[in-house]
mmCIF file of C-alpha atoms in Angstrom:
data_model
loop_
_atom_site.group_PDB
_atom_site.id
_atom_site.type_symbol
_atom_site.label_atom_id
_atom_site.label_comp_id
_atom_site.label_asym_id
_atom_site.label_seq_id
_atom_site.Cartn_x
_atom_site.Cartn_y
_atom_site.Cartn_z
ATOM 1 C CA MET Y 28 3.774 54.195 -76.046
ATOM 2 C CA ARG Y 29 0.507 52.269 -75.893
ATOM 3 C CA ARG Y 30 0.069 49.553 -73.139
ATOM 4 C CA ILE Y 31 -1.998 46.621 -72.580
ATOM 5 C CA LEU Y 32 -2.967 44.513 -69.493
ATOM 6 C CA MET Y 33 -3.089 40.908 -70.451
ATOM 7 C CA ILE Y 34 -4.603 38.138 -68.068
ATOM 8 C CA SER Y 35 -4.012 34.575 -69.290
ATOM 9 C CA SER Y 36 -1.893 31.494 -68.896
ATOM 10 C CA TYR Y 37 2.022 31.379 -68.793
ATOM 11 C CA VAL Y 38 3.305 28.421 -70.319
ATOM 12 C CA ALA Y 39 7.134 28.173 -70.316
ATOM 13 C CA HIS Y 40 8.170 25.442 -72.872
ATOM 14 C CA ASP Y 41 5.343 25.477 -75.367
ATOM 15 C CA PRO Y 42 4.312 29.018 -76.365
ATOM 16 C CA VAL Y 43 0.593 29.283 -75.813
ATOM 17 C CA GLY Y 44 -1.203 32.002 -73.929
ATOM 18 C CA LEU Y 45 0.993 35.084 -72.843
ATOM 19 C CA THR Y 46 4.113 33.436 -74.404
ATOM 20 C CA ALA Y 47 2.323 33.252 -77.728
ATOM 21 C CA THR Y 48 0.285 36.441 -77.709
ATOM 22 C CA SER Y 49 2.753 38.932 -76.336
ATOM 23 C CA PRO Y 50 5.528 38.647 -79.060
ATOM 24 C CA PRO Y 51 3.750 40.431 -81.907
ATOM 25 C CA LEU Y 52 2.291 43.017 -79.593
ATOM 26 C CA LEU Y 53 5.952 43.734 -78.119
ATOM 27 C CA ALA Y 54 7.321 43.939 -81.783
ATOM 28 C CA ALA Y 55 4.449 46.530 -82.538
ATOM 29 C CA GLY Y 56 5.841 48.624 -79.533
ATOM 30 C CA ILE Y 57 3.142 48.028 -77.295
ATOM 31 C CA ASP Y 58 4.001 47.654 -73.455
ATOM 32 C CA VAL Y 59 2.638 44.366 -72.360
ATOM 33 C CA VAL Y 60 1.953 43.860 -68.618
ATOM 34 C CA GLY Y 61 1.074 40.143 -68.373
ATOM 35 C CA LEU Y 62 -0.665 38.624 -65.226
ATOM 36 C CA PRO Y 63 -0.831 34.814 -65.277
ATOM 37 C CA THR Y 64 -3.793 32.783 -64.260
ATOM 38 C CA VAL Y 65 -1.641 29.557 -64.367
ATOM 39 C CA VAL Y 66 2.133 28.958 -64.670
ATOM 40 C CA LEU Y 67 3.068 25.813 -66.328
ATOM 41 C CA SER Y 68 6.274 24.251 -67.332
ATOM 42 C CA ASN Y 69 4.798 23.106 -70.620
ATOM 43 C CA HIS Y 70 1.459 22.459 -72.398
ATOM 44 C CA PRO Y 71 -0.727 19.758 -70.748
ATOM 45 C CA ILE Y 72 -0.517 17.435 -73.824
ATOM 46 C CA ARG Y 73 2.948 16.529 -72.767
ATOM 47 C CA ALA Y 74 3.880 13.528 -70.750
ATOM 48 C CA HIS Y 75 4.923 15.421 -67.812
ATOM 49 C CA ILE Y 76 4.156 18.729 -66.487
ATOM 50 C CA ALA Y 77 4.668 20.883 -63.305
ATOM 51 C CA GLY Y 78 2.773 24.084 -62.570
ATOM 52 C CA ILE Y 79 0.293 25.817 -60.377
ATOM 53 C CA THR Y 80 -3.002 27.601 -60.972
ATOM 54 C CA LEU Y 81 -2.939 31.018 -59.335
ATOM 55 C CA ASP Y 82 -5.534 31.632 -56.742
ATOM 56 C CA PRO Y 83 -8.071 34.190 -58.272
ATOM 57 C CA ARG Y 84 -7.744 36.379 -55.288
ATOM 58 C CA LEU Y 85 -3.979 36.690 -55.814
ATOM 59 C CA VAL Y 86 -4.765 37.719 -59.531
ATOM 60 C CA GLY Y 87 -7.288 40.055 -58.010
ATOM 61 C CA ASP Y 88 -4.586 41.412 -55.497
ATOM 62 C CA MET Y 89 -2.292 42.060 -58.590
ATOM 63 C CA VAL Y 90 -4.777 44.134 -60.377
ATOM 64 C CA ARG Y 91 -5.555 46.146 -57.227
ATOM 65 C CA ALA Y 92 -1.806 46.564 -56.698
ATOM 66 C CA LEU Y 93 -1.633 48.207 -60.229
ATOM 67 C CA ALA Y 94 -4.515 50.440 -59.360
ATOM 68 C CA ASP Y 95 -3.096 51.419 -56.016
ATOM 69 C CA ASN Y 96 0.097 52.639 -57.728
ATOM 70 C CA GLY Y 97 -2.022 54.514 -60.068
ATOM 71 C CA TRP Y 98 -1.335 52.798 -63.326
ATOM 72 C CA LEU Y 99 -4.772 51.838 -64.394
ATOM 73 C CA ALA Y 100 -5.304 54.864 -66.458
ATOM 74 C CA SER Y 101 -1.976 54.311 -68.590
ATOM 75 C CA PHE Y 102 -3.468 51.027 -70.073
ATOM 76 C CA ASP Y 103 -5.021 51.479 -73.507
ATOM 77 C CA ALA Y 104 -6.516 47.969 -73.508
ATOM 78 C CA ILE Y 105 -7.079 44.976 -71.604
ATOM 79 C CA PHE Y 106 -6.971 41.354 -72.915
ATOM 80 C CA SER Y 107 -8.338 38.387 -71.221
ATOM 81 C CA GLY Y 108 -7.373 34.733 -72.525
ATOM 82 C CA TYR Y 109 -7.166 31.412 -70.215
ATOM 83 C CA LEU Y 110 -9.485 31.583 -67.288
ATOM 84 C CA PRO Y 111 -9.550 28.207 -65.690
ATOM 85 C CA SER Y 112 -12.269 29.059 -63.045
ATOM 86 C CA LEU Y 113 -15.621 31.139 -62.642
ATOM 87 C CA GLN Y 114 -13.539 33.152 -60.134
ATOM 88 C CA HIS Y 115 -10.999 33.993 -62.677
ATOM 89 C CA VAL Y 116 -13.797 35.192 -64.871
ATOM 90 C CA GLU Y 117 -14.959 37.378 -62.215
ATOM 91 C CA ILE Y 118 -11.764 38.762 -61.590
ATOM 92 C CA VAL Y 119 -11.340 39.776 -65.253
ATOM 93 C CA ALA Y 120 -14.958 41.315 -65.111
ATOM 94 C CA GLU Y 121 -13.956 43.601 -62.137
ATOM 95 C CA ALA Y 122 -10.756 44.441 -63.817
ATOM 96 C CA VAL Y 123 -12.318 45.606 -66.985
ATOM 97 C CA MET Y 124 -14.730 47.741 -64.878
ATOM 98 C CA ARG Y 125 -11.849 49.132 -62.758
ATOM 99 C CA LEU Y 126 -10.062 50.115 -66.069
ATOM 100 C CA ARG Y 127 -13.207 51.704 -67.600
ATOM 101 C CA ALA Y 128 -13.597 53.619 -64.743
ATOM 102 C CA ALA Y 129 -10.010 54.903 -64.864
ATOM 103 C CA LYS Y 130 -10.124 55.428 -68.551
ATOM 104 C CA PRO Y 131 -13.786 55.072 -70.222
ATOM 105 C CA GLU Y 132 -12.386 54.593 -73.747
ATOM 106 C CA ILE Y 133 -10.358 51.543 -72.934
ATOM 107 C CA THR Y 134 -10.675 48.458 -75.362
ATOM 108 C CA TYR Y 135 -11.373 44.924 -73.988
ATOM 109 C CA ILE Y 136 -10.150 41.946 -76.161
ATOM 110 C CA CYS Y 137 -11.950 38.749 -75.148
ATOM 111 C CA ASP Y 138 -10.190 35.545 -76.351
ATOM 112 C CA PRO Y 139 -12.570 33.009 -75.056
ATOM 113 C CA ILE Y 140 -10.233 30.102 -74.641
ATOM 114 C CA PHE Y 141 -12.464 27.229 -73.358
ATOM 115 C CA GLY Y 142 -12.697 24.757 -75.941
ATOM 116 C CA ASP Y 143 -11.651 23.293 -79.406
ATOM 117 C CA ASP Y 144 -12.121 20.579 -81.913
ATOM 118 C CA PRO Y 145 -12.464 17.811 -81.357
ATOM 119 C CA GLY Y 146 -12.356 17.514 -77.812
ATOM 120 C CA GLY Y 147 -14.806 20.317 -76.920
ATOM 121 C CA LEU Y 148 -14.754 22.146 -73.485
ATOM 122 C CA TYR Y 149 -11.401 21.766 -71.669
ATOM 123 C CA ILE Y 150 -12.048 24.169 -68.554
ATOM 124 C CA ASP Y 151 -14.884 24.212 -66.034
ATOM 125 C CA GLU Y 152 -18.115 24.606 -67.554
ATOM 126 C CA ARG Y 153 -19.033 27.208 -65.058
ATOM 127 C CA SER Y 154 -15.937 29.291 -66.228
ATOM 128 C CA ALA Y 155 -17.368 28.889 -70.079
ATOM 129 C CA HIS Y 156 -20.766 30.029 -68.740
ATOM 130 C CA GLY Y 157 -19.176 32.911 -67.000
ATOM 131 C CA ILE Y 158 -17.156 34.027 -70.315
ATOM 132 C CA ARG Y 159 -20.394 34.016 -72.101
ATOM 133 C CA ASP Y 160 -22.519 35.789 -69.656
ATOM 134 C CA LEU Y 161 -20.235 38.212 -67.870
ATOM 135 C CA LEU Y 162 -17.391 38.944 -70.225
ATOM 136 C CA MET Y 163 -18.854 38.620 -73.710
ATOM 137 C CA PRO Y 164 -21.312 41.556 -73.025
ATOM 138 C CA MET Y 165 -18.415 43.707 -71.964
ATOM 139 C CA ALA Y 166 -16.134 42.816 -75.024
ATOM 140 C CA ASP Y 167 -15.303 45.333 -77.671
ATOM 141 C CA ILE Y 168 -13.209 42.467 -79.770
ATOM 142 C CA MET Y 169 -13.571 38.671 -79.498
ATOM 143 C CA THR Y 170 -11.419 36.032 -81.069
ATOM 144 C CA PRO Y 171 -13.446 32.715 -80.805
ATOM 145 C CA ASN Y 172 -12.594 29.428 -82.639
ATOM 146 C CA ARG Y 173 -15.122 27.407 -84.610
ATOM 147 C CA PHE Y 174 -15.862 25.516 -81.459
ATOM 148 C CA GLU Y 175 -16.088 28.479 -79.141
ATOM 149 C CA LEU Y 176 -18.221 30.546 -81.663
ATOM 150 C CA SER Y 177 -20.741 27.604 -81.975
ATOM 151 C CA TRP Y 178 -20.937 27.324 -78.112
ATOM 152 C CA LEU Y 179 -21.292 31.088 -77.688
ATOM 153 C CA SER Y 180 -23.885 31.585 -80.032
ATOM 154 C CA GLY Y 181 -25.818 28.490 -79.909
ATOM 155 C CA SER Y 182 -25.374 27.451 -83.490
ATOM 156 C CA ASN Y 183 -23.578 24.744 -85.209
ATOM 157 C CA VAL Y 184 -20.969 26.631 -87.294
ATOM 158 C CA GLN Y 185 -19.571 24.417 -90.249
ATOM 159 C CA SER Y 186 -19.125 27.010 -93.026
ATOM 160 C CA PRO Y 187 -18.193 30.728 -93.453
ATOM 161 C CA ALA Y 188 -21.990 31.467 -94.058
ATOM 162 C CA ASP Y 189 -22.720 29.892 -90.497
ATOM 163 C CA ALA Y 190 -20.050 31.747 -89.033
ATOM 164 C CA VAL Y 191 -21.512 35.084 -90.255
ATOM 165 C CA THR Y 192 -24.768 34.289 -88.708
ATOM 166 C CA ALA Y 193 -23.291 33.071 -85.562
ATOM 167 C CA ILE Y 194 -21.091 36.226 -85.287
ATOM 168 C CA ALA Y 195 -24.208 38.476 -85.709
ATOM 169 C CA ASN Y 196 -25.926 36.660 -82.784
ATOM 170 C CA LEU Y 197 -23.090 37.678 -80.493
ATOM 171 C CA SER Y 198 -23.815 41.286 -81.104
ATOM 172 C CA ARG Y 199 -20.184 42.670 -80.280
ATOM 173 C CA PRO Y 200 -18.325 45.482 -82.120
ATOM 174 C CA ILE Y 201 -15.564 43.340 -83.523
ATOM 175 C CA VAL Y 202 -15.606 39.434 -83.805
ATOM 176 C CA ALA Y 203 -12.984 37.178 -85.617
ATOM 177 C CA GLY Y 204 -14.174 33.526 -85.824
ATOM 178 C CA THR Y 205 -11.139 31.162 -86.752
ATOM 179 C CA SER Y 206 -10.764 27.728 -88.038
ATOM 180 C CA ILE Y 207 -13.886 27.758 -89.639
ATOM 181 C CA PRO Y 208 -14.370 24.800 -92.204
ATOM 182 C CA ASP Y 209 -14.150 26.026 -95.775
ATOM 183 C CA GLY Y 210 -13.904 22.957 -98.053
ATOM 184 C CA PRO Y 211 -11.571 19.923 -97.653
ATOM 185 C CA THR Y 212 -8.134 21.755 -97.861
ATOM 186 C CA SER Y 213 -8.915 25.196 -96.332
ATOM 187 C CA LEU Y 214 -9.917 27.045 -93.346
ATOM 188 C CA ALA Y 215 -11.495 30.507 -93.227
ATOM 189 C CA THR Y 216 -11.431 33.275 -90.606
ATOM 190 C CA VAL Y 217 -14.556 35.433 -90.747
ATOM 191 C CA LEU Y 218 -14.520 38.956 -89.273
ATOM 192 C CA THR Y 219 -17.176 41.329 -88.777
ATOM 193 C CA ALA Y 220 -16.884 44.914 -87.667
ATOM 194 C CA ALA Y 221 -19.289 47.815 -88.136
ATOM 195 C CA ASP Y 222 -21.743 45.774 -90.232
ATOM 196 C CA ARG Y 223 -19.120 44.958 -92.602
ATOM 197 C CA THR Y 224 -17.778 41.271 -92.851
ATOM 198 C CA PHE Y 225 -14.459 40.159 -94.277
ATOM 199 C CA ILE Y 226 -13.008 36.578 -94.984
ATOM 200 C CA GLY Y 227 -9.642 35.361 -95.189
ATOM 201 C CA ARG Y 228 -8.836 31.809 -96.261
ATOM 202 C CA VAL Y 229 -5.512 29.725 -95.691
ATOM 203 C CA GLU Y 230 -4.524 26.144 -96.643
ATOM 204 C CA LYS Y 231 -5.167 23.588 -93.894
ATOM 205 C CA TRP Y 232 -1.955 22.325 -92.563
ATOM 206 C CA ALA Y 233 -1.661 18.821 -90.776
ATOM 207 C CA ASP Y 234 -0.012 18.398 -87.304
ATOM 208 C CA VAL Y 235 -0.075 22.279 -86.394
ATOM 209 C CA PRO Y 236 1.412 22.932 -83.001
ATOM 210 C CA HIS Y 237 -0.828 24.545 -80.215
ATOM 211 C CA GLY Y 238 -0.730 28.169 -80.091
ATOM 212 C CA THR Y 239 -2.097 29.446 -83.533
ATOM 213 C CA GLY Y 240 -5.143 31.174 -81.890
ATOM 214 C CA ASP Y 241 -3.004 32.815 -79.371
ATOM 215 C CA ILE Y 242 -0.824 34.252 -82.140
ATOM 216 C CA PHE Y 243 -3.579 35.304 -84.192
ATOM 217 C CA ALA Y 244 -5.145 37.289 -81.261
ATOM 218 C CA GLY Y 245 -1.846 38.859 -80.527
ATOM 219 C CA CYS Y 246 -1.523 40.078 -84.102
ATOM 220 C CA LEU Y 247 -4.941 41.321 -84.628
ATOM 221 C CA THR Y 248 -4.826 43.120 -81.247
ATOM 222 C CA ALA Y 249 -1.432 44.947 -82.137
ATOM 223 C CA LYS Y 250 -2.860 46.287 -85.475
ATOM 224 C CA LEU Y 251 -6.175 47.239 -84.136
ATOM 225 C CA MET Y 252 -4.496 49.003 -81.034
ATOM 226 C CA HIS Y 253 -2.622 51.194 -83.465
ATOM 227 C CA GLY Y 254 -5.699 52.096 -85.331
ATOM 228 C CA GLU Y 255 -5.303 49.933 -88.455
ATOM 229 C CA PRO Y 256 -8.777 49.095 -90.153
ATOM 230 C CA PRO Y 257 -10.238 45.685 -89.132
ATOM 231 C CA GLN Y 258 -9.797 43.941 -92.700
ATOM 232 C CA THR Y 259 -5.967 45.099 -92.567
ATOM 233 C CA ALA Y 260 -5.542 43.575 -88.976
ATOM 234 C CA LEU Y 261 -7.084 40.398 -90.233
ATOM 235 C CA ALA Y 262 -4.812 40.230 -93.188
ATOM 236 C CA TYR Y 263 -1.785 40.668 -91.040
ATOM 237 C CA ALA Y 264 -2.890 38.446 -88.207
ATOM 238 C CA LEU Y 265 -3.452 35.462 -90.646
ATOM 239 C CA GLY Y 266 0.014 36.364 -92.390
ATOM 240 C CA GLY Y 267 1.450 36.266 -88.801
ATOM 241 C CA VAL Y 268 -0.023 32.838 -88.229
ATOM 242 C CA ARG Y 269 1.459 31.479 -91.412
ATOM 243 C CA ARG Y 270 4.857 32.785 -90.843
ATOM 244 C CA ALA Y 271 4.952 31.436 -87.325
ATOM 245 C CA LEU Y 272 3.829 27.937 -88.797
ATOM 246 C CA GLU Y 273 6.639 28.363 -91.362
ATOM 247 C CA ILE Y 274 9.313 29.078 -88.855
ATOM 248 C CA SER Y 275 8.143 26.264 -86.645
ATOM 249 C CA ARG Y 276 7.863 23.787 -89.335
ATOM 250 C CA GLY Y 277 9.716 20.486 -88.319
ATOM 251 C CA THR Y 278 9.353 21.094 -84.680
ATOM 252 C CA ASP Y 279 6.542 20.172 -82.107
ATOM 253 C CA ARG Y 280 5.979 23.799 -80.578
ATOM 254 C CA MET Y 281 5.592 27.098 -81.937
ATOM 255 C CA LEU Y 282 8.413 29.371 -82.154
ATOM 256 C CA PRO Y 283 7.042 32.932 -82.050
ATOM 257 C CA ASN Y 284 10.265 34.561 -80.975
ATOM 258 C CA PHE Y 285 12.001 33.731 -84.170
ATOM 259 C CA VAL Y 286 9.379 35.532 -86.277
ATOM 260 C CA ASP Y 287 10.253 38.982 -87.665
ATOM 261 C CA TRP Y 288 6.768 40.471 -86.718
ATOM 262 C CA ARG Y 289 7.583 43.814 -88.508
ATOM 263 C CA HIS Y 290 7.649 42.066 -92.081
ATOM 264 C CA ILE Y 291 4.779 39.863 -92.363
ATOM 265 C CA SER Y 292 3.151 39.139 -95.679
ATOM 266 C CA PRO Y 293 -0.523 39.790 -95.352
ATOM 267 C CA VAL Y 294 -3.131 37.112 -96.403
ATOM 268 C CA SER Y 295 -5.560 38.104 -99.167
ATOM 269 C CA ILE Y 296 -8.893 39.323 -97.632
ATOM 270 C CA LYS Y 297 -12.183 39.527 -99.428
ATOM 271 C CA ALA Y 298 -15.254 41.464 -98.267
ATOM 272 C CA ALA Y 299 -18.237 39.283 -97.930
ATOM 273 C CA ALA Y 300 -21.253 39.805 -100.350
#
């Protein structure tokens, strides 16, 4: 059984972070060990919220406990998502180095959750800089949205062609840029791997609940961890997001636990010229 260590947010009522990313991984038979950076009752957009940001030292202690129990070499991948402070970023960087020391071939997936359209950055800017300067150079796979891809690359991404250029500037093995503008009624996801680029297009829906990026990252990671080609993983991930939206239609939150992740209709993918 393949295993992944995930460090991100835990949000109980509104599936984002670990509660959105984990279901497709678990359905793929991957053992998920999730360490929270924050624990919240619900998404901060709600009128009322309760929760706590975990002290970065505590998150570091949890990683060290896993190490002291001799479990680090059992992981095949490490994933980072929502990191609210620079100290959390530094803990993840240390964790990646620890895991690579125990198992050099481990895969690091970085979902740089620090901003979105139209509001821009929603975490401490020092944390975003840390993700760019500390974590991005270590990442094997990255899944930024349009805003994050623009911010990380220093370019204004407004089309799939812009995304191809921006992804090249990141110089990482696999990057999937999501929510890329592609005309008035569709969004593109642009994935580059091993000097090949693939583009998937989906219809733009109104009033989409939060969590689509987390679900996409979970689906993509699940397929890549099982050795599927990047274009196959992309087709599945987009199909998974589409199915989650279909299941969740009529509600104000994602319902990933009601999706049959084993039977997803993939979205058509095209190789870029």
